[in-house]
XYZ file of C-alpha atoms in Angstrom:
569
model
C 65.769 103.773 34.377
C 63.561 101.586 36.213
C 60.553 103.898 36.021
C 60.874 104.463 32.549
C 60.610 100.431 31.411
C 57.795 100.305 34.087
C 55.971 103.026 32.194
C 56.405 101.271 29.041
C 55.043 97.964 30.356
C 52.303 99.744 31.555
C 51.835 101.021 28.253
C 52.181 98.037 26.096
C 49.843 96.144 28.515
C 46.831 98.618 28.240
C 47.636 98.456 24.562
C 47.212 94.701 24.565
C 44.270 94.766 26.976
C 42.406 96.832 24.730
C 42.604 95.364 21.460
C 42.151 91.566 23.209
C 38.959 93.257 24.679
C 37.729 94.881 21.415
C 38.446 91.658 19.217
C 35.727 90.753 22.005
C 32.948 93.506 21.179
C 33.664 96.303 19.562
C 35.880 94.901 16.846
C 33.983 90.803 17.006
C 33.265 89.078 13.758
C 29.631 89.040 12.796
C 27.746 86.069 14.278
C 26.217 85.614 10.859
C 26.828 86.015 7.238
C 24.396 86.216 4.376
C 24.815 85.985 0.643
C 22.608 87.265 -2.312
C 23.104 87.280 -5.842
C 24.894 90.603 -6.966
C 22.569 91.008 -10.102
C 19.091 89.653 -10.202
C 19.099 86.944 -12.605
C 16.971 86.754 -15.671
C 13.263 85.723 -15.462
C 12.775 81.844 -15.978
C 9.888 78.850 -14.747
C 12.169 77.235 -12.464
C 15.089 77.818 -9.987
C 17.032 74.857 -9.079
C 19.315 75.325 -5.985
C 21.724 72.648 -5.124
C 23.084 70.966 -2.114
C 26.562 72.867 -1.892
C 24.206 75.704 -1.321
C 22.991 74.130 1.829
C 26.442 74.023 3.565
C 28.663 76.989 3.826
C 32.266 76.954 4.800
C 30.979 73.637 6.273
C 28.436 75.174 8.499
C 24.759 74.670 7.784
C 23.125 77.367 6.157
C 19.563 78.439 5.920
C 17.829 79.247 2.770
C 15.115 82.009 2.540
C 13.520 82.370 -0.660
C 11.013 85.120 -1.605
C 8.571 85.471 -4.153
C 5.586 87.694 -4.999
C 2.957 85.123 -4.429
C 2.540 81.578 -3.717
C 5.120 78.689 -4.977
C 6.304 75.964 -4.247
C 9.890 74.061 -3.130
C 10.585 70.506 -3.917
C 12.938 68.248 -2.947
C 14.524 65.893 -5.850
C 17.482 63.966 -6.861
C 19.724 66.482 -8.654
C 19.661 64.041 -11.828
C 15.682 63.624 -11.875
C 15.870 67.419 -11.397
C 17.696 68.083 -14.621
C 15.417 65.257 -16.578
C 12.301 67.110 -15.093
C 13.540 70.403 -16.085
C 14.417 68.851 -19.653
C 14.847 71.849 -22.382
C 12.739 74.629 -19.785
C 14.562 78.088 -19.052
C 15.922 77.645 -15.432
C 18.375 79.743 -12.986
C 20.649 76.850 -11.350
C 21.981 78.139 -7.825
C 25.326 76.095 -7.594
C 26.985 77.548 -4.491
C 28.317 80.396 -2.376
C 31.318 82.548 -2.709
C 31.984 82.848 1.052
C 34.500 85.807 0.487
C 32.703 88.080 -1.750
C 28.986 87.128 0.405
C 27.503 86.209 -3.300
C 25.531 83.527 -4.855
C 27.041 81.512 -7.647
C 24.572 80.783 -10.327
C 23.550 80.154 -14.374
C 20.795 81.229 -16.452
C 20.162 78.459 -19.088
C 17.516 79.732 -21.879
C 14.784 77.468 -23.113
C 10.773 76.848 -22.814
C 9.404 79.278 -21.055
C 6.747 77.037 -19.216
C 6.763 74.033 -17.117
C 4.360 71.977 -15.627
C 2.897 72.914 -11.630
C 5.787 70.734 -9.813
C 3.253 70.449 -6.872
C 2.214 66.566 -6.191
C 4.490 65.189 -8.551
C 5.370 61.564 -7.876
C 9.001 62.210 -8.646
C 9.619 64.545 -5.965
C 10.580 63.237 -2.467
C 8.801 66.157 -0.641
C 7.236 69.643 -1.637
C 6.408 72.567 0.500
C 4.317 75.622 -0.426
C 4.842 78.909 0.535
C 3.002 82.369 0.282
C 5.684 85.074 -0.311
C 8.476 83.512 1.747
C 10.139 80.340 2.659
C 12.634 79.712 4.938
C 14.135 76.212 4.367
C 16.954 74.410 6.587
C 18.877 71.804 3.925
C 18.454 68.294 4.775
C 19.440 65.426 2.277
C 16.547 62.974 2.442
C 19.089 60.204 1.643
C 22.726 59.904 0.277
C 23.635 61.106 -3.489
C 23.295 64.466 -4.636
C 20.098 66.283 -4.007
C 18.417 69.426 -5.629
C 15.699 72.136 -4.582
C 13.142 72.581 -7.584
C 11.653 76.320 -6.769
C 8.872 77.453 -9.320
C 5.559 79.511 -9.382
C 2.764 77.485 -11.187
C 5.019 76.591 -14.138
C 4.122 79.450 -15.896
C 4.919 82.656 -13.645
C 8.668 83.524 -13.223
C 10.128 81.238 -10.378
C 11.389 82.768 -7.165
C 15.180 84.318 -7.322
C 15.210 86.645 -4.250
C 17.284 83.971 -2.395
C 19.296 84.405 0.427
C 21.913 82.381 1.977
C 22.751 82.935 5.937
C 25.144 81.066 7.753
C 26.998 81.274 10.895
C 30.334 83.222 10.797
C 33.634 82.914 12.226
C 33.695 84.485 15.941
C 36.805 82.721 16.817
C 39.118 85.400 18.183
C 42.074 83.228 18.933
C 44.554 86.371 19.882
C 42.035 88.256 22.210
C 42.608 85.941 25.709
C 46.283 85.746 25.279
C 46.224 89.696 24.606
C 44.063 90.324 27.533
C 46.611 88.355 29.634
C 49.541 89.610 28.204
C 48.205 93.315 29.176
C 47.291 91.969 32.291
C 50.930 90.607 33.241
C 52.835 93.607 31.960
C 50.404 96.262 33.508
C 50.868 94.323 36.842
C 54.600 94.152 36.274
C 54.875 97.740 35.334
C 52.746 98.656 38.401
C 55.106 96.741 40.257
C 58.372 97.996 38.983
C 56.866 101.859 39.951
C 56.390 100.740 43.509
C 59.084 98.427 44.865
C 62.776 99.535 44.606
C 65.482 96.963 45.274
C 66.967 96.739 48.976
C 70.641 96.344 49.502
C 71.929 93.301 51.675
C 74.370 95.310 53.414
C 72.123 97.976 54.656
C 72.673 102.094 54.073
C 75.673 104.267 54.277
C 78.659 104.878 52.207
C 77.385 106.557 49.501
C 76.954 106.152 45.943
C 80.431 104.151 45.453
C 80.055 102.027 48.413
C 76.201 101.394 47.409
C 77.479 100.294 43.780
C 80.636 98.016 45.547
C 78.398 96.323 47.727
C 75.855 95.434 44.555
C 78.603 93.976 42.613
C 79.534 92.132 45.593
C 76.028 90.857 46.487
C 73.959 87.721 45.104
C 70.490 86.837 44.349
C 69.561 90.460 44.996
C 66.947 91.851 42.337
C 69.346 93.598 39.319
C 69.933 97.116 39.155
C 68.060 99.365 36.534
C 71.334 99.685 34.663
C 71.718 97.622 31.455
C 73.860 94.378 31.932
C 77.124 94.036 30.232
C 76.100 89.885 29.327
C 74.452 90.236 26.215
C 72.514 86.855 27.301
C 71.590 88.886 30.582
C 67.906 90.037 30.582
C 65.752 92.563 32.733
C 63.009 91.390 35.061
C 61.414 92.888 32.306
C 62.554 91.492 29.499
C 62.346 87.806 31.185
C 58.351 88.652 31.672
C 57.934 89.700 27.843
C 60.167 86.230 26.740
C 58.090 84.322 28.803
C 54.691 85.326 27.798
C 56.071 85.268 24.120
C 56.636 81.543 24.472
C 52.972 81.336 26.366
C 51.628 83.176 23.537
C 53.576 80.269 21.073
C 52.189 77.679 23.341
C 48.273 78.642 23.225
C 48.416 80.448 19.578
C 49.810 77.080 17.750
C 50.343 78.023 14.062
C 47.357 77.151 11.718
C 47.500 75.568 8.428
C 45.208 76.711 5.493
C 42.017 74.867 5.123
C 41.892 72.928 1.704
C 39.756 70.064 0.664
C 41.279 66.806 -0.628
C 40.600 65.738 -4.180
C 39.187 62.707 -4.576
C 41.462 59.941 -5.905
C 40.235 58.552 -9.450
C 39.383 55.449 -7.632
C 37.255 56.878 -5.326
C 35.504 59.014 -8.119
C 35.056 55.768 -9.952
C 33.350 54.064 -7.159
C 31.228 57.384 -6.572
C 29.916 57.212 -9.997
C 28.645 53.533 -9.690
C 26.658 54.195 -6.694
C 22.992 53.362 -7.074
C 20.112 54.752 -5.587
C 16.297 53.835 -4.978
C 13.965 55.846 -7.780
C 11.434 56.796 -4.594
C 11.968 56.744 -0.842
C 10.039 54.978 1.300
C 7.592 58.023 2.421
C 7.487 58.843 -1.324
C 6.437 55.437 -2.248
C 3.757 55.503 0.728
C 2.671 58.501 -0.476
C 1.913 57.476 -4.562
C 0.447 53.978 -3.529
C -2.285 55.960 -1.531
C -3.183 58.660 -4.176
C -3.454 55.563 -6.611
C -5.539 53.622 -3.995
C -7.954 56.544 -3.860
C -7.808 57.143 -7.284
C -8.798 53.715 -8.327
C -11.305 53.561 -5.551
C -13.169 56.433 -6.801
C -13.198 55.015 -10.166
C -14.482 51.537 -8.659
C -17.213 54.063 -7.232
C -18.549 55.574 -10.108
C -17.825 52.645 -12.413
C -16.495 55.426 -15.030
C -14.061 54.434 -17.320
C -12.716 58.143 -17.674
C -12.357 58.151 -13.698
C -9.004 55.745 -14.269
C -7.069 58.017 -16.488
C -5.324 59.433 -13.827
C -3.721 56.536 -12.089
C -3.980 53.389 -14.152
C -2.849 52.499 -17.973
C -2.144 49.675 -19.923
C -4.094 46.092 -19.577
C -4.983 47.067 -15.954
C -6.728 49.912 -17.172
C -8.605 48.385 -19.868
C -9.938 45.045 -17.745
C -10.879 47.573 -15.207
C -12.965 49.855 -17.561
C -14.412 46.099 -19.672
C -15.430 45.127 -16.129
C -17.605 48.844 -15.521
C -18.898 48.632 -19.086
C -20.185 44.896 -18.703
C -21.477 45.597 -14.979
C -23.428 48.856 -16.024
C -25.114 46.814 -18.857
C -26.520 44.229 -16.202
C -24.236 41.445 -16.459
C -23.600 40.223 -13.218
C -20.004 40.227 -12.691
C -18.171 40.474 -9.796
C -16.117 43.708 -9.406
C -12.430 43.483 -9.476
C -10.648 43.429 -6.189
C -10.299 46.455 -4.463
C -6.669 48.456 -4.405
C -5.829 48.722 -0.549
C -2.242 50.155 -0.081
C -2.974 50.676 3.946
C 0.348 48.101 4.631
C 3.250 47.561 2.230
C 4.409 43.914 2.813
C 7.466 44.128 0.561
C 8.771 46.690 -1.809
C 11.034 46.143 -5.145
C 11.886 49.506 -5.969
C 14.533 49.605 -8.880
C 17.799 51.364 -7.995
C 19.840 53.757 -10.505
C 22.861 55.830 -11.031
C 21.139 57.781 -13.408
C 17.578 59.108 -14.251
C 16.431 57.014 -16.930
C 12.833 56.001 -17.843
C 10.463 54.281 -18.080
C 10.690 53.324 -14.513
C 8.551 50.466 -12.981
C 8.277 49.623 -9.020
C 6.534 46.054 -7.710
C 5.062 46.246 -4.287
C 2.987 44.118 -2.228
C 0.090 45.502 -0.172
C -2.497 44.567 2.192
C -5.379 46.378 4.022
C -4.050 44.970 7.523
C -1.207 43.109 8.924
C -3.514 39.628 9.280
C -1.966 36.354 8.080
C -5.415 35.718 6.764
C -5.584 38.712 4.586
C -4.274 37.792 0.729
C -2.174 40.099 -0.184
C -2.412 41.937 -3.595
C 0.707 42.097 -6.218
C 0.990 45.198 -7.685
C 3.490 47.183 -10.256
C 3.577 50.842 -11.136
C 5.041 52.295 -14.128
C 6.641 55.780 -14.805
C 6.338 56.697 -18.176
C 8.367 59.779 -17.638
C 10.043 62.377 -15.077
C 7.153 64.604 -15.559
C 4.683 61.927 -15.502
C 3.006 60.303 -12.048
C 3.490 56.636 -11.724
C 0.152 54.438 -12.940
C -1.257 51.193 -12.186
C -0.599 48.676 -14.482
C -0.783 45.276 -12.672
C -2.928 44.631 -9.280
C -3.469 40.670 -8.771
C -4.035 38.943 -5.513
C -1.130 36.583 -4.589
C -2.383 33.211 -4.715
C -2.244 30.761 -2.027
C 0.865 29.280 -0.530
C 3.311 31.404 -2.935
C 5.955 34.121 -1.539
C 6.963 37.374 -2.607
C 10.720 38.137 -1.890
C 10.920 39.965 1.326
C 12.637 43.648 -0.342
C 13.376 47.003 1.676
C 13.304 49.958 0.162
C 16.836 50.761 -1.399
C 18.215 47.497 -2.004
C 20.713 47.774 -4.585
C 20.293 44.209 -5.989
C 17.018 45.500 -7.469
C 17.455 46.524 -11.068
C 15.192 47.432 -13.935
C 15.596 44.622 -16.707
C 14.210 43.821 -19.880
C 11.944 40.992 -21.372
C 15.126 38.786 -22.916
C 17.031 39.574 -19.533
C 19.792 36.813 -19.392
C 21.086 34.721 -16.230
C 17.754 33.111 -15.431
C 16.869 30.050 -15.833
C 14.934 31.309 -19.067
C 13.999 34.784 -20.059
C 11.047 36.394 -18.910
C 9.374 36.050 -22.463
C 9.912 32.163 -22.794
C 8.575 31.745 -19.313
C 5.267 33.736 -19.839
C 4.894 32.512 -23.569
C 5.567 28.611 -22.004
C 3.161 29.200 -19.385
C 0.419 30.306 -21.921
C 1.399 26.717 -23.246
C 0.997 25.059 -20.234
C -2.628 26.708 -19.155
C -4.044 25.907 -22.802
C -2.820 22.285 -22.467
C -1.777 20.702 -18.896
C 0.542 18.040 -21.252
C 2.398 20.537 -22.657
C 6.095 19.747 -23.374
C 7.091 22.687 -20.788
C 4.917 21.728 -17.973
C 7.862 20.217 -15.857
C 9.214 23.990 -15.937
C 6.577 25.626 -13.621
C 6.180 24.684 -9.852
C 3.334 23.052 -8.810
C 0.245 25.482 -8.183
C -3.406 25.196 -7.087
C -4.133 27.846 -9.358
C -2.410 26.082 -12.391
C -4.499 22.905 -11.231
C -7.771 24.572 -10.869
C -7.391 25.981 -14.932
C -6.530 22.579 -16.180
C -9.415 21.141 -14.133
C -12.098 23.887 -15.034
C -11.026 23.178 -18.822
C -11.723 19.464 -18.608
C -14.993 20.112 -16.956
C -16.174 22.661 -19.841
C -14.944 19.785 -22.435
C -16.875 17.298 -20.677
C -19.930 19.244 -20.094
C -20.387 20.212 -23.760
C -19.996 16.584 -25.285
C -21.438 17.718 -28.499
C -19.258 20.807 -29.161
C -15.495 21.394 -30.201
C -14.003 23.535 -27.516
C -10.375 25.102 -28.110
C -8.371 27.206 -25.616
C -5.784 29.515 -27.498
C -3.772 32.231 -25.249
C -1.390 34.635 -26.601
C 1.336 37.074 -24.643
C 0.662 40.756 -24.663
C 4.246 41.579 -25.196
C 4.436 45.474 -24.571
C 2.612 44.902 -20.919
C 5.525 42.903 -19.824
C 7.787 44.112 -16.286
C 10.589 42.736 -15.052
C 12.876 43.295 -12.348
C 16.032 41.937 -11.208
C 15.888 40.711 -7.311
C 18.092 39.812 -4.404
C 19.528 36.327 -5.022
C 19.873 36.505 -8.565
C 16.138 36.103 -9.405
C 13.740 38.133 -11.300
C 9.797 39.271 -11.051
C 7.882 39.139 -13.971
C 4.174 40.718 -14.218
C 2.757 39.941 -17.751
C -1.033 39.929 -19.260
C -1.768 36.904 -21.173
C -5.254 37.240 -23.670
C -7.238 34.010 -23.438
C -9.759 33.004 -25.775
C -12.124 30.058 -25.467
C -14.154 29.069 -28.655
C -16.752 26.419 -28.751
C -18.406 25.322 -32.283
C -21.196 22.938 -32.356
C -19.506 19.483 -33.557
C -22.512 18.682 -36.187
C -23.629 21.269 -38.673
C -27.270 22.640 -37.244
C -26.089 21.910 -34.087
C -26.611 24.187 -31.061
C -24.839 25.495 -28.173
C -26.719 26.975 -25.232
C -25.086 29.876 -23.471
C -24.886 30.354 -19.657
C -26.800 33.500 -18.210
C -23.859 35.530 -18.153
C -22.724 34.956 -22.010
C -26.200 35.048 -22.940
C -26.676 38.919 -20.932
C -23.366 40.062 -23.266
C -24.019 38.124 -26.268
C -28.010 38.973 -26.615
C -28.243 35.345 -27.397
C -29.404 32.403 -25.632
C -27.937 29.674 -27.858
C -26.112 29.593 -31.283
C -25.629 27.310 -34.170
C -22.298 28.728 -35.491
C -20.526 28.941 -32.013
C -19.207 31.301 -29.340
C -15.863 32.937 -28.490
C -15.235 34.250 -24.892
C -12.004 36.457 -24.302
C -10.807 36.328 -20.918
C -7.946 38.559 -19.292
C -5.169 36.847 -17.462
C -2.470 38.966 -15.387
C 0.254 37.026 -14.216
C 3.128 37.115 -11.502
C 5.847 35.194 -11.994
C 9.131 34.482 -10.156
C 11.779 32.737 -12.255
C 14.979 31.708 -10.321
C 18.694 32.848 -11.347
C 20.506 30.270 -13.833
C 22.299 28.229 -11.630
C 19.074 27.180 -9.358
C 17.209 23.722 -9.021
C 14.212 25.690 -8.449
C 11.063 25.910 -10.772
C 9.386 29.021 -12.105
C 6.468 29.490 -9.772
C 3.299 31.885 -10.482
C 2.645 34.237 -7.596
C -0.437 35.954 -8.529
C -2.911 35.637 -10.861
C -6.741 36.067 -12.180
C -8.933 35.520 -14.904
C -11.303 38.163 -15.797
C -13.982 38.275 -18.121
C -13.760 41.039 -20.753
C -16.220 40.038 -23.830
C -18.053 37.240 -25.807
C -19.089 36.968 -29.500
C -21.068 34.963 -31.378
C -19.020 33.547 -34.541
C -20.402 34.388 -38.145
């Protein structure tokens, strides 16, 4: 019987050893797994790959995209991706079925073409590829992100997509089986080789040996099965010990499950806000604007302004080009230099809403003596690029709040926003009144400013120098050109445009008003008997404190731009 049990132990050990080693070799699970579409999706101009595709079973995945030619892959916030796609047909890849190794997707019908997304401001980054692109998913920031894939917007977007991720190569039973197999083989061989030796020596035959064995204590057990049901042979003890060892080495593993977020956590997540552009994205946008405006400034061709400017700024710059092209001696408007970003008020949103506006302060360098420029950029819609609508040098002694991209306190606001010492629209209207007349009842609403002082002095000097003329000043606010951003501390930044008209008429009938060289060049006359009207553009940036603040409204940036002049009839 001893040899039988030993043989069984050896056989079981060999089986355990083979199975344990096999789990690490011929039966080892694959190191990587790959998922693809079970059936090719319908052709569409856009393919959206959601962030859940970038990680499978908690492991980072590699996305391989194959196309018939050149295509692009652009990273964009998921809400912005939906806004950009709009009503266009698209394939939406939402996840990976790891068990079946199949990509989960849905097809949405709609418009058969979109603009080429390459270079679009709404995208955080864009990669271009020819036939194949391998993408390692990395979210640029918190929140939900989407990879938008397209050819040129007209051709079908690539849908030959595979997702590869590390497989579970763990073999938890392998090592215990190898150990158990080795021990069983060793125990079986030991049982084959060694025989129990009686304490009293030889002799007496089978019966004597049996009696001596029964009387002996501490000797090796006989091959015969014991009568005590709780007793065990050496082999059984080894197996039992190894069974306990296996239980220790291999604790039970619960099934993995993702905990569902509580209603409170879900509510907090819905309330999270994110900046409409990232830092690198903003730098790219500003560089594009600076380059475009520089090209227009060099050519003095108003058509070159179409790409990156809009609103009153575009009008003022185009009129300046026109006057200078006609030989009027006017200074060019300040160059737009965005080499250094000194502060950036980038609004945060929880959803994709438009239009959007950003306010920044830039300069050509970081020198304290360099006068920075305050700018406002506006994006009309998801497929539109940001355009410059305000660019004016800051005034000496003025301050712009130091704000970092992503500050959740920066929010889009309206011209009738409350919670301030006055609404933005009221502030601009009162400022226009103060600039018309320094004794306006609203004069005390504004902080002392060298710009306002010089404006009042210039107008007073003009009146004194023309005693024979009736001179009037009238300013109006361009309501549609006002941009408001709420900033940290409860205040607001307001960029707006005021149109200023200065008229001069002779006091007496038949009187004459002489014109300076600039006005004479514009009107083509050296004097007038009926009068003249000169129009200026005055872009303004104001800071309005919070309602509970004792501070006054301050003028941060301002400029006066000659627009036109005409003789009165």
